[in-house]
Structure formats: C-alpha cells, structure tokens
mmCIF file with all atom_site columns, C-alpha atoms in Angstrom:
data_model
loop_
_atom_site.group_PDB
_atom_site.id
_atom_site.type_symbol
_atom_site.label_atom_id
_atom_site.label_alt_id
_atom_site.label_comp_id
_atom_site.label_asym_id
_atom_site.label_entity_id
_atom_site.label_seq_id
_atom_site.pdbx_PDB_ins_code
_atom_site.Cartn_x
_atom_site.Cartn_y
_atom_site.Cartn_z
_atom_site.occupancy
_atom_site.B_iso_or_equiv
_atom_site.pdbx_formal_charge
_atom_site.auth_seq_id
_atom_site.auth_comp_id
_atom_site.auth_asym_id
_atom_site.auth_atom_id
_atom_site.pdbx_PDB_model_num
ATOM 1   C CA . MET V 1 1   ? -30.048 -64.176 2.762   1.00 41.00 ? 78  MET V CA 1
ATOM 2   C CA . ARG V 1 2   ? -28.353 -62.482 5.673   1.00 44.00 ? 79  ARG V CA 1
ATOM 3   C CA . ALA V 1 3   ? -25.104 -64.349 4.972   1.00 44.00 ? 80  ALA V CA 1
ATOM 4   C CA . LEU V 1 4   ? -25.198 -63.206 1.333   1.00 40.00 ? 81  LEU V CA 1
ATOM 5   C CA . PHE V 1 5   ? -25.751 -59.563 2.386   1.00 41.00 ? 82  PHE V CA 1
ATOM 6   C CA . CYS V 1 6   ? -22.786 -59.699 4.807   1.00 42.00 ? 83  CYS V CA 1
ATOM 7   C CA . ALA V 1 7   ? -20.580 -61.246 2.125   1.00 42.00 ? 84  ALA V CA 1
ATOM 8   C CA . VAL V 1 8   ? -21.475 -58.479 -0.385  1.00 38.00 ? 85  VAL V CA 1
ATOM 9   C CA . ILE V 1 9   ? -20.879 -55.734 2.194   1.00 40.00 ? 86  ILE V CA 1
ATOM 10  C CA . GLY V 1 10  ? -17.570 -57.315 3.164   1.00 42.00 ? 87  GLY V CA 1
ATOM 11  C CA . ALA V 1 11  ? -16.437 -57.493 -0.471  1.00 41.00 ? 88  ALA V CA 1
ATOM 12  C CA . LEU V 1 12  ? -17.418 -53.870 -1.082  1.00 38.00 ? 89  LEU V CA 1
ATOM 13  C CA . SER V 1 13  ? -15.514 -52.819 2.024   1.00 40.00 ? 90  SER V CA 1
ATOM 14  C CA . LEU V 1 14  ? -12.359 -54.444 0.701   1.00 39.00 ? 91  LEU V CA 1
ATOM 15  C CA . VAL V 1 15  ? -12.740 -52.740 -2.689  1.00 37.00 ? 92  VAL V CA 1
ATOM 16  C CA . ALA V 1 16  ? -13.596 -49.358 -1.160  1.00 40.00 ? 93  ALA V CA 1
ATOM 17  C CA . CYS V 1 17  ? -10.674 -49.565 1.214   1.00 40.00 ? 94  CYS V CA 1
ATOM 18  C CA . GLY V 1 18  ? -8.267  -50.307 -1.621  1.00 41.00 ? 95  GLY V CA 1
ATOM 19  C CA . ASP V 1 19  ? -7.238  -53.805 -0.540  1.00 41.00 ? 96  ASP V CA 1
ATOM 20  C CA . ASP V 1 20  ? -5.531  -54.898 -3.718  1.00 42.00 ? 97  ASP V CA 1
ATOM 21  C CA . GLY V 1 21  ? -3.607  -57.674 -2.071  1.00 44.00 ? 98  GLY V CA 1
ATOM 22  C CA . SER V 1 22  ? -0.324  -55.747 -2.196  1.00 41.00 ? 99  SER V CA 1
ATOM 23  C CA . SER V 1 23  ? 2.203   -56.060 0.567   1.00 42.00 ? 100 SER V CA 1
ATOM 24  C CA . GLY V 1 24  ? 1.340   -53.066 2.728   1.00 42.00 ? 101 GLY V CA 1
ATOM 25  C CA . ALA V 1 25  ? 2.458   -50.295 0.324   1.00 41.00 ? 102 ALA V CA 1
ATOM 26  C CA . ASP V 1 26  ? -0.412  -47.948 -0.505  1.00 41.00 ? 103 ASP V CA 1
ATOM 27  C CA . ALA V 1 27  ? 0.095   -46.177 -3.822  1.00 40.00 ? 104 ALA V CA 1
ATOM 28  C CA . GLY V 1 28  ? -3.312  -44.553 -3.369  1.00 39.00 ? 105 GLY V CA 1
ATOM 29  C CA . ALA V 1 29  ? -5.119  -42.264 -5.793  1.00 41.00 ? 106 ALA V CA 1
ATOM 30  C CA . ASP V 1 30  ? -4.277  -39.145 -3.835  1.00 40.00 ? 107 ASP V CA 1
ATOM 31  C CA . GLY V 1 31  ? -0.998  -38.546 -5.663  1.00 39.00 ? 108 GLY V CA 1
ATOM 32  C CA . GLY V 1 32  ? 0.950   -38.434 -2.438  1.00 39.00 ? 109 GLY V CA 1
ATOM 33  C CA . PHE V 1 33  ? -1.231  -35.819 -0.715  1.00 35.00 ? 110 PHE V CA 1
ATOM 34  C CA . ASP V 1 34  ? -0.459  -35.744 2.971   1.00 37.00 ? 111 ASP V CA 1
ATOM 35  C CA . GLY V 1 35  ? -3.180  -34.080 4.966   1.00 36.00 ? 112 GLY V CA 1
ATOM 36  C CA . GLY V 1 36  ? -1.350  -34.577 8.242   1.00 35.00 ? 113 GLY V CA 1
ATOM 37  C CA . THR V 1 37  ? 0.584   -32.062 10.278  1.00 37.00 ? 114 THR V CA 1
ATOM 38  C CA . ASP V 1 38  ? 3.801   -32.964 8.463   1.00 39.00 ? 115 ASP V CA 1
ATOM 39  C CA . ALA V 1 39  ? 2.508   -31.905 5.043   1.00 37.00 ? 116 ALA V CA 1
ATOM 40  C CA . GLY V 1 40  ? 5.163   -29.204 4.814   1.00 38.00 ? 117 GLY V CA 1
ATOM 41  C CA . PHE V 1 41  ? 2.734   -26.274 5.200   1.00 39.00 ? 118 PHE V CA 1
ATOM 42  C CA . ASP V 1 42  ? 4.357   -23.436 7.126   1.00 47.00 ? 119 ASP V CA 1
ATOM 43  C CA . ALA V 1 43  ? 1.780   -22.248 9.596   1.00 52.00 ? 120 ALA V CA 1
ATOM 44  C CA . GLY V 1 44  ? 4.096   -19.530 10.884  1.00 55.00 ? 121 GLY V CA 1
ATOM 45  C CA . PRO V 1 45  ? 6.216   -19.300 14.003  1.00 63.00 ? 122 PRO V CA 1
ATOM 46  C CA . GLU V 1 46  ? 5.435   -21.005 17.269  1.00 76.00 ? 123 GLU V CA 1
ATOM 47  C CA . CYS V 1 47  ? 5.113   -18.965 20.420  1.00 80.00 ? 124 CYS V CA 1
ATOM 48  C CA . GLU V 1 48  ? 6.052   -20.427 23.780  1.00 72.00 ? 125 GLU V CA 1
ATOM 49  C CA . PRO V 1 49  ? 3.956   -20.150 25.799  1.00 72.00 ? 126 PRO V CA 1
ATOM 50  C CA . ALA V 1 50  ? 0.979   -20.022 23.443  1.00 82.00 ? 127 ALA V CA 1
ATOM 51  C CA . CYS V 1 51  ? -0.577  -16.585 22.903  1.00 84.00 ? 128 CYS V CA 1
ATOM 52  C CA . GLY V 1 52  ? -3.742  -15.706 24.768  1.00 80.00 ? 129 GLY V CA 1
ATOM 53  C CA . ALA V 1 53  ? -7.012  -14.389 23.377  1.00 79.00 ? 130 ALA V CA 1
ATOM 54  C CA . GLY V 1 54  ? -6.829  -11.280 21.213  1.00 77.00 ? 131 GLY V CA 1
ATOM 55  C CA . VAL V 1 55  ? -3.193  -11.720 20.200  1.00 88.00 ? 132 VAL V CA 1
ATOM 56  C CA . LEU V 1 56  ? -1.432  -13.552 17.361  1.00 89.00 ? 133 LEU V CA 1
ATOM 57  C CA . CYS V 1 57  ? 1.903   -15.282 17.164  1.00 91.00 ? 134 CYS V CA 1
ATOM 58  C CA . CYS V 1 58  ? 3.925   -13.316 14.578  1.00 90.00 ? 135 CYS V CA 1
ATOM 59  C CA . PRO V 1 59  ? 7.567   -13.614 13.543  1.00 88.00 ? 136 PRO V CA 1
ATOM 60  C CA . GLY V 1 60  ? 9.775   -11.144 15.391  1.00 83.00 ? 137 GLY V CA 1
ATOM 61  C CA . PRO V 1 61  ? 12.805  -9.308  13.974  1.00 77.00 ? 138 PRO V CA 1
ATOM 62  C CA . ASP V 1 62  ? 14.962  -12.352 14.738  1.00 78.00 ? 139 ASP V CA 1
ATOM 63  C CA . GLY V 1 63  ? 12.446  -14.778 13.195  1.00 76.00 ? 140 GLY V CA 1
ATOM 64  C CA . ILE V 1 64  ? 11.384  -16.115 16.584  1.00 82.00 ? 141 ILE V CA 1
ATOM 65  C CA . GLY V 1 65  ? 7.652   -16.055 17.275  1.00 87.00 ? 142 GLY V CA 1
ATOM 66  C CA . GLN V 1 66  ? 6.290   -13.337 19.513  1.00 89.00 ? 143 GLN V CA 1
ATOM 67  C CA . CYS V 1 67  ? 2.792   -12.678 20.766  1.00 91.00 ? 144 CYS V CA 1
ATOM 68  C CA . VAL V 1 68  ? 1.481   -9.345  19.443  1.00 92.00 ? 145 VAL V CA 1
ATOM 69  C CA . ASN V 1 69  ? -1.777  -7.454  19.672  1.00 93.00 ? 146 ASN V CA 1
ATOM 70  C CA . THR V 1 70  ? -2.551  -6.877  15.988  1.00 92.00 ? 147 THR V CA 1
ATOM 71  C CA . ARG V 1 71  ? -5.127  -4.239  16.933  1.00 92.00 ? 148 ARG V CA 1
ATOM 72  C CA . THR V 1 72  ? -2.367  -1.880  18.127  1.00 93.00 ? 149 THR V CA 1
ATOM 73  C CA . ASP V 1 73  ? 1.014   -3.184  16.865  1.00 94.00 ? 150 ASP V CA 1
ATOM 74  C CA . ILE V 1 74  ? 2.388   -0.789  14.190  1.00 93.00 ? 151 ILE V CA 1
ATOM 75  C CA . HIS V 1 75  ? 4.514   -3.564  12.612  1.00 92.00 ? 152 HIS V CA 1
ATOM 76  C CA . ASN V 1 76  ? 1.699   -6.173  12.596  1.00 92.00 ? 153 ASN V CA 1
ATOM 77  C CA . CYS V 1 77  ? -1.442  -4.114  12.133  1.00 92.00 ? 154 CYS V CA 1
ATOM 78  C CA . GLY V 1 78  ? -4.532  -6.267  11.581  1.00 91.00 ? 155 GLY V CA 1
ATOM 79  C CA . LEU V 1 79  ? -2.414  -9.273  10.571  1.00 91.00 ? 156 LEU V CA 1
ATOM 80  C CA . CYS V 1 80  ? 1.169   -10.422 10.957  1.00 90.00 ? 157 CYS V CA 1
ATOM 81  C CA . GLY V 1 81  ? 3.569   -8.551  8.684   1.00 90.00 ? 158 GLY V CA 1
ATOM 82  C CA . ILE V 1 82  ? 1.398   -5.523  7.854   1.00 91.00 ? 159 ILE V CA 1
ATOM 83  C CA . ASP V 1 83  ? 3.829   -2.758  8.804   1.00 93.00 ? 160 ASP V CA 1
ATOM 84  C CA . CYS V 1 84  ? 2.171   0.688   8.685   1.00 92.00 ? 161 CYS V CA 1
ATOM 85  C CA . LEU V 1 85  ? 5.524   2.502   8.651   1.00 91.00 ? 162 LEU V CA 1
ATOM 86  C CA . GLU V 1 86  ? 7.125   0.329   5.971   1.00 90.00 ? 163 GLU V CA 1
ATOM 87  C CA . ARG V 1 87  ? 4.064   0.631   3.723   1.00 89.00 ? 164 ARG V CA 1
ATOM 88  C CA . GLU V 1 88  ? 3.888   4.377   4.476   1.00 90.00 ? 165 GLU V CA 1
ATOM 89  C CA . SER V 1 89  ? 0.176   3.967   5.138   1.00 92.00 ? 166 SER V CA 1
ATOM 90  C CA . GLY V 1 90  ? 0.048   5.307   8.685   1.00 92.00 ? 167 GLY V CA 1
ATOM 91  C CA . THR V 1 91  ? 1.893   6.369   11.805  1.00 92.00 ? 168 THR V CA 1
ATOM 92  C CA . VAL V 1 92  ? -0.204  4.404   14.326  1.00 92.00 ? 169 VAL V CA 1
ATOM 93  C CA . CYS V 1 93  ? -2.238  1.188   14.386  1.00 93.00 ? 170 CYS V CA 1
ATOM 94  C CA . GLU V 1 94  ? -5.740  1.576   15.837  1.00 92.00 ? 171 GLU V CA 1
ATOM 95  C CA . GLY V 1 95  ? -8.301  -1.207  15.848  1.00 91.00 ? 172 GLY V CA 1
ATOM 96  C CA . GLY V 1 96  ? -6.180  -3.283  13.462  1.00 92.00 ? 173 GLY V CA 1
ATOM 97  C CA . THR V 1 97  ? -6.026  -0.489  10.854  1.00 92.00 ? 174 THR V CA 1
ATOM 98  C CA . CYS V 1 98  ? -3.152  1.831   9.952   1.00 92.00 ? 175 CYS V CA 1
ATOM 99  C CA . ARG V 1 99  ? -4.085  5.435   10.709  1.00 93.00 ? 176 ARG V CA 1
ATOM 100 C CA . CYS V 1 100 ? -2.555  8.587   9.233   1.00 93.00 ? 177 CYS V CA 1
ATOM 101 C CA . GLY V 1 101 ? -3.643  11.739  11.037  1.00 89.00 ? 178 GLY V CA 1
ATOM 102 C CA . ALA V 1 102 ? -7.337  12.368  10.390  1.00 86.00 ? 179 ALA V CA 1
ATOM 103 C CA . SER V 1 103 ? -7.506  9.495   7.890   1.00 84.00 ? 180 SER V CA 1
ATOM 104 C CA . VAL V 1 104 ? -8.857  6.671   10.057  1.00 79.00 ? 181 VAL V CA 1
ATOM 105 C CA . LEU V 1 105 ? -8.362  4.083   7.293   1.00 82.00 ? 182 LEU V CA 1
ATOM 106 C CA . GLY V 1 106 ? -4.818  5.217   6.586   1.00 85.00 ? 183 GLY V CA 1
ATOM 107 C CA . CYS V 1 107 ? -3.274  5.956   3.226   1.00 89.00 ? 184 CYS V CA 1
ATOM 108 C CA . SER V 1 108 ? -3.602  3.480   0.391   1.00 84.00 ? 185 SER V CA 1
ATOM 109 C CA . GLY V 1 109 ? -3.221  3.119   -3.342  1.00 81.00 ? 186 GLY V CA 1
ATOM 110 C CA . THR V 1 110 ? -1.323  6.132   -4.653  1.00 86.00 ? 187 THR V CA 1
ATOM 111 C CA . THR V 1 111 ? -1.214  8.028   -1.354  1.00 92.00 ? 188 THR V CA 1
ATOM 112 C CA . VAL V 1 112 ? 1.548   8.037   1.261   1.00 93.00 ? 189 VAL V CA 1
ATOM 113 C CA . CYS V 1 113 ? 1.434   9.115   4.919   1.00 93.00 ? 190 CYS V CA 1
ATOM 114 C CA . CYS V 1 114 ? 3.535   12.268  5.325   1.00 93.00 ? 191 CYS V CA 1
ATOM 115 C CA . PRO V 1 115 ? 4.666   13.807  8.629   1.00 91.00 ? 192 PRO V CA 1
ATOM 116 C CA . PRO V 1 116 ? 3.034   17.072  9.682   1.00 90.00 ? 193 PRO V CA 1
ATOM 117 C CA . ARG V 1 117 ? 4.183   20.002  7.557   1.00 82.00 ? 194 ARG V CA 1
ATOM 118 C CA . PRO V 1 118 ? 4.815   23.413  9.133   1.00 79.00 ? 195 PRO V CA 1
ATOM 119 C CA . GLY V 1 119 ? 1.541   24.848  10.336  1.00 79.00 ? 196 GLY V CA 1
ATOM 120 C CA . LEU V 1 120 ? -0.186  21.447  10.246  1.00 78.00 ? 197 LEU V CA 1
ATOM 121 C CA . ASP V 1 121 ? -0.308  19.529  13.510  1.00 85.00 ? 198 ASP V CA 1
ATOM 122 C CA . ILE V 1 122 ? -1.086  16.050  12.215  1.00 90.00 ? 199 ILE V CA 1
ATOM 123 C CA . PRO V 1 123 ? 0.267   13.623  9.592   1.00 92.00 ? 200 PRO V CA 1
ATOM 124 C CA . TYR V 1 124 ? -1.636  13.549  6.297   1.00 92.00 ? 201 TYR V CA 1
ATOM 125 C CA . CYS V 1 125 ? -2.058  11.428  3.156   1.00 93.00 ? 202 CYS V CA 1
ATOM 126 C CA . ALA V 1 126 ? -0.459  12.821  -0.008  1.00 93.00 ? 203 ALA V CA 1
ATOM 127 C CA . ASN V 1 127 ? -0.518  11.780  -3.651  1.00 94.00 ? 204 ASN V CA 1
ATOM 128 C CA . PHE V 1 128 ? 3.037   12.381  -4.892  1.00 94.00 ? 205 PHE V CA 1
ATOM 129 C CA . ALA V 1 129 ? 1.928   12.047  -8.525  1.00 93.00 ? 206 ALA V CA 1
ATOM 130 C CA . ARG V 1 130 ? -0.749  14.792  -8.415  1.00 92.00 ? 207 ARG V CA 1
ATOM 131 C CA . ASP V 1 131 ? -0.502  16.927  -5.271  1.00 93.00 ? 208 ASP V CA 1
ATOM 132 C CA . PRO V 1 132 ? 1.221   20.289  -5.981  1.00 93.00 ? 209 PRO V CA 1
ATOM 133 C CA . GLU V 1 133 ? 1.979   20.619  -2.242  1.00 93.00 ? 210 GLU V CA 1
ATOM 134 C CA . ASP V 1 134 ? 3.723   17.208  -2.177  1.00 94.00 ? 211 ASP V CA 1
ATOM 135 C CA . CYS V 1 135 ? 4.923   16.677  -5.750  1.00 93.00 ? 212 CYS V CA 1
ATOM 136 C CA . GLY V 1 136 ? 7.301   13.716  -5.814  1.00 93.00 ? 213 GLY V CA 1
ATOM 137 C CA . GLY V 1 137 ? 7.707   13.669  -2.009  1.00 92.00 ? 214 GLY V CA 1
ATOM 138 C CA . CYS V 1 138 ? 6.375   14.947  1.285   1.00 92.00 ? 215 CYS V CA 1
ATOM 139 C CA . ASP V 1 139 ? 6.251   18.764  1.493   1.00 90.00 ? 216 ASP V CA 1
ATOM 140 C CA . GLN V 1 140 ? 7.836   19.281  -1.954  1.00 92.00 ? 217 GLN V CA 1
ATOM 141 C CA . ARG V 1 141 ? 5.694   22.175  -3.106  1.00 93.00 ? 218 ARG V CA 1
ATOM 142 C CA . CYS V 1 142 ? 5.531   23.262  -6.751  1.00 93.00 ? 219 CYS V CA 1
ATOM 143 C CA . ASP V 1 143 ? 6.691   26.879  -7.099  1.00 92.00 ? 220 ASP V CA 1
ATOM 144 C CA . PRO V 1 144 ? 3.813   28.841  -8.735  1.00 91.00 ? 221 PRO V CA 1
ATOM 145 C CA . SER V 1 145 ? 6.311   30.922  -10.736 1.00 89.00 ? 222 SER V CA 1
ATOM 146 C CA . ARG V 1 146 ? 7.619   27.696  -12.293 1.00 90.00 ? 223 ARG V CA 1
ATOM 147 C CA . ALA V 1 147 ? 4.579   25.388  -12.509 1.00 90.00 ? 224 ALA V CA 1
ATOM 148 C CA . ASP V 1 148 ? 0.799   25.349  -12.390 1.00 88.00 ? 225 ASP V CA 1
ATOM 149 C CA . ARG V 1 149 ? 0.344   21.694  -11.416 1.00 88.00 ? 226 ARG V CA 1
ATOM 150 C CA . CYS V 1 150 ? 1.911   18.389  -10.381 1.00 92.00 ? 227 CYS V CA 1
ATOM 151 C CA . ASP V 1 151 ? 1.675   15.679  -13.020 1.00 89.00 ? 228 ASP V CA 1
ATOM 152 C CA . GLY V 1 152 ? 3.435   12.311  -12.746 1.00 89.00 ? 229 GLY V CA 1
ATOM 153 C CA . ALA V 1 153 ? 5.376   13.513  -9.661  1.00 92.00 ? 230 ALA V CA 1
ATOM 154 C CA . GLN V 1 154 ? 6.799   16.484  -11.631 1.00 90.00 ? 231 GLN V CA 1
ATOM 155 C CA . CYS V 1 155 ? 5.943   20.168  -11.383 1.00 91.00 ? 232 CYS V CA 1
ATOM 156 C CA . LEU V 1 156 ? 4.889   21.319  -14.875 1.00 90.00 ? 233 LEU V CA 1
ATOM 157 C CA . CYS V 1 157 ? 3.594   24.458  -16.546 1.00 88.00 ? 234 CYS V CA 1
ATOM 158 C CA . GLY V 1 158 ? 1.134   24.392  -19.424 1.00 82.00 ? 235 GLY V CA 1
ATOM 159 C CA . ASP V 1 159 ? -0.361  21.599  -21.425 1.00 73.00 ? 236 ASP V CA 1
ATOM 160 C CA . GLY V 1 160 ? 1.642   22.236  -24.592 1.00 66.00 ? 237 GLY V CA 1
ATOM 161 C CA . SER V 1 161 ? 5.235   22.475  -23.386 1.00 62.00 ? 238 SER V CA 1
ATOM 162 C CA . ARG V 1 162 ? 4.875   20.082  -20.456 1.00 74.00 ? 239 ARG V CA 1
ATOM 163 C CA . ARG V 1 163 ? 7.927   21.463  -18.731 1.00 85.00 ? 240 ARG V CA 1
ATOM 164 C CA . GLN V 1 164 ? 8.848   23.411  -15.643 1.00 81.00 ? 241 GLN V CA 1
ATOM 165 C CA . CYS V 1 165 ? 9.686   27.092  -16.185 1.00 83.00 ? 242 CYS V CA 1
ATOM 166 C CA . ASP V 1 166 ? 12.893  28.574  -14.785 1.00 77.00 ? 243 ASP V CA 1
ATOM 167 C CA . GLY V 1 167 ? 10.934  30.930  -12.514 1.00 77.00 ? 244 GLY V CA 1
ATOM 168 C CA . THR V 1 168 ? 12.883  33.939  -13.780 1.00 77.00 ? 245 THR V CA 1
ATOM 169 C CA . ALA V 1 169 ? 11.414  37.062  -15.393 1.00 76.00 ? 246 ALA V CA 1
ATOM 170 C CA . GLU V 1 170 ? 12.446  35.642  -18.768 1.00 80.00 ? 247 GLU V CA 1
ATOM 171 C CA . ASP V 1 171 ? 10.775  32.243  -18.145 1.00 81.00 ? 248 ASP V CA 1
ATOM 172 C CA . MET V 1 172 ? 7.813   32.378  -15.755 1.00 84.00 ? 249 MET V CA 1
ATOM 173 C CA . CYS V 1 173 ? 4.660   30.234  -15.526 1.00 86.00 ? 250 CYS V CA 1
ATOM 174 C CA . CYS V 1 174 ? 1.681   32.497  -16.222 1.00 83.00 ? 251 CYS V CA 1
ATOM 175 C CA . ALA V 1 175 ? -2.009  32.057  -17.029 1.00 81.00 ? 252 ALA V CA 1
ATOM 176 C CA . ASP V 1 176 ? -3.900  33.928  -19.725 1.00 76.00 ? 253 ASP V CA 1
ATOM 177 C CA . ALA V 1 177 ? -7.516  35.167  -19.527 1.00 66.00 ? 254 ALA V CA 1
ATOM 178 C CA . LEU V 1 178 ? -8.784  31.640  -20.238 1.00 70.00 ? 255 LEU V CA 1
ATOM 179 C CA . ASP V 1 179 ? -6.672  30.153  -17.419 1.00 72.00 ? 256 ASP V CA 1
ATOM 180 C CA . THR V 1 180 ? -4.336  28.470  -19.872 1.00 78.00 ? 257 THR V CA 1
ATOM 181 C CA . PHE V 1 181 ? -0.823  28.305  -18.448 1.00 79.00 ? 258 PHE V CA 1
ATOM 182 C CA . GLU V 1 182 ? 2.460   28.580  -20.291 1.00 78.00 ? 259 GLU V CA 1
ATOM 183 C CA . CYS V 1 183 ? 6.060   29.657  -19.700 1.00 79.00 ? 260 CYS V CA 1
ATOM 184 C CA . VAL V 1 184 ? 6.428   33.292  -20.842 1.00 79.00 ? 261 VAL V CA 1
ATOM 185 C CA . ASP V 1 185 ? 9.042   36.041  -20.947 1.00 72.00 ? 262 ASP V CA 1
ATOM 186 C CA . THR V 1 186 ? 7.560   38.780  -18.754 1.00 72.00 ? 263 THR V CA 1
ATOM 187 C CA . THR V 1 187 ? 10.221  41.244  -19.965 1.00 71.00 ? 264 THR V CA 1
ATOM 188 C CA . SER V 1 188 ? 8.804   41.226  -23.507 1.00 65.00 ? 265 SER V CA 1
ATOM 189 C CA . ASP V 1 189 ? 5.356   39.541  -23.497 1.00 61.00 ? 266 ASP V CA 1
ATOM 190 C CA . ARG V 1 190 ? 2.577   42.151  -24.034 1.00 60.00 ? 267 ARG V CA 1
ATOM 191 C CA . ARG V 1 191 ? -0.005  40.048  -22.131 1.00 64.00 ? 268 ARG V CA 1
ATOM 192 C CA . HIS V 1 192 ? 2.298   39.533  -19.143 1.00 62.00 ? 269 HIS V CA 1
ATOM 193 C CA . CYS V 1 193 ? 4.361   42.693  -19.042 1.00 61.00 ? 270 CYS V CA 1
ATOM 194 C CA . GLY V 1 194 ? 6.562   42.662  -15.934 1.00 58.00 ? 271 GLY V CA 1
ATOM 195 C CA . GLU V 1 195 ? 4.615   39.996  -14.041 1.00 63.00 ? 272 GLU V CA 1
#
C-alpha cells in the first residue's frame, strides 16, 4: 500500500512540475512571464552608496541617482519627481508636501502659487480663471472701470455683453440699482451721468 501511495505521489509530482519528456525547453503556461530581477521593470536609478533611512534614491538632473530627503526637497517633494516649483503648487517642501505661503497643503487643481504681491508678505494660491486680483496670471488685477469680474481668465463686464469695457467715459463698467453690470456711456447715460 505504501509503495502504491509513493508511486501515485511521484506521478503527480511529475505532472505538476510539467515534466512532459521534452528536452529541457520549458514552454510553460506563464506566457514568458519573468518574475526575476531581469524582467525589464525599471525600478529607478541606483544610488552608490545606498541611501540611508528617511531618504530616497531619485534621478538627478543628469539622470544619475542621488539620495534626497523627500520631506524637504523642493524638486522631489513627497516622492521622486514631484517638483513644487514646476507644478506651481508651492515655494517650499515641508513634511513631504508642497507649501504656498499660509496654504500648508499647497496649491492644487485650478490654483497656482503666486509670489507675494505688494503689501502681502507671503506667497498665495490664486485661481487665474476666477480671481479678479489674479485674472489670467499672478497680480493681473481686473480694472473696476473696465470689468466687474474674472471669468475664464478674462476680465469681463456684464452678463449680456460678456466683454471688457474700454474704461473711458464713453465705455465704462457700471452697476445699476440691482447690481447688474454693463458697459455704459457716462457722458450720455441718465442713470450713470458723469460717473
């Protein structure tokens, strides 16, 4: 009985191991998957000597690996390749997060980190598409005589005309009693006579 059991186990081992009697070539059912270190996966640069605790090996400007502290490195903030300056999300890297002035989590989505404007001591996040103080770029303020808002990175006056006024007496952005803005001629308009 024991001999029969060993023979069955031995036969199953040959089948499970794929011994098909071929001459050493293993076609295998893995479709050529190579799980070894030569599988072609690029694990990034190598740093010599190896980086210590708390730092990662990231590609440098010349492509050669360099050990960086991703908690403080502005060009590799949190992970290799996250450049706070290039992404315009912050001016410093603190704790692995881009920081822009008072915004500890930095700027993201539709906001960009702008340098301090006159009278403001710290950088700030601005939405170029909506912010009338930074319409289309940092510190590009919409002139109130020409526009009442920033929409799609353009200074515009009124909902109907959707244009920017000239800012002259003949074409100035004004609001009526209901706070509806439009470009008007203050030299002839009875509701906005002179201003």
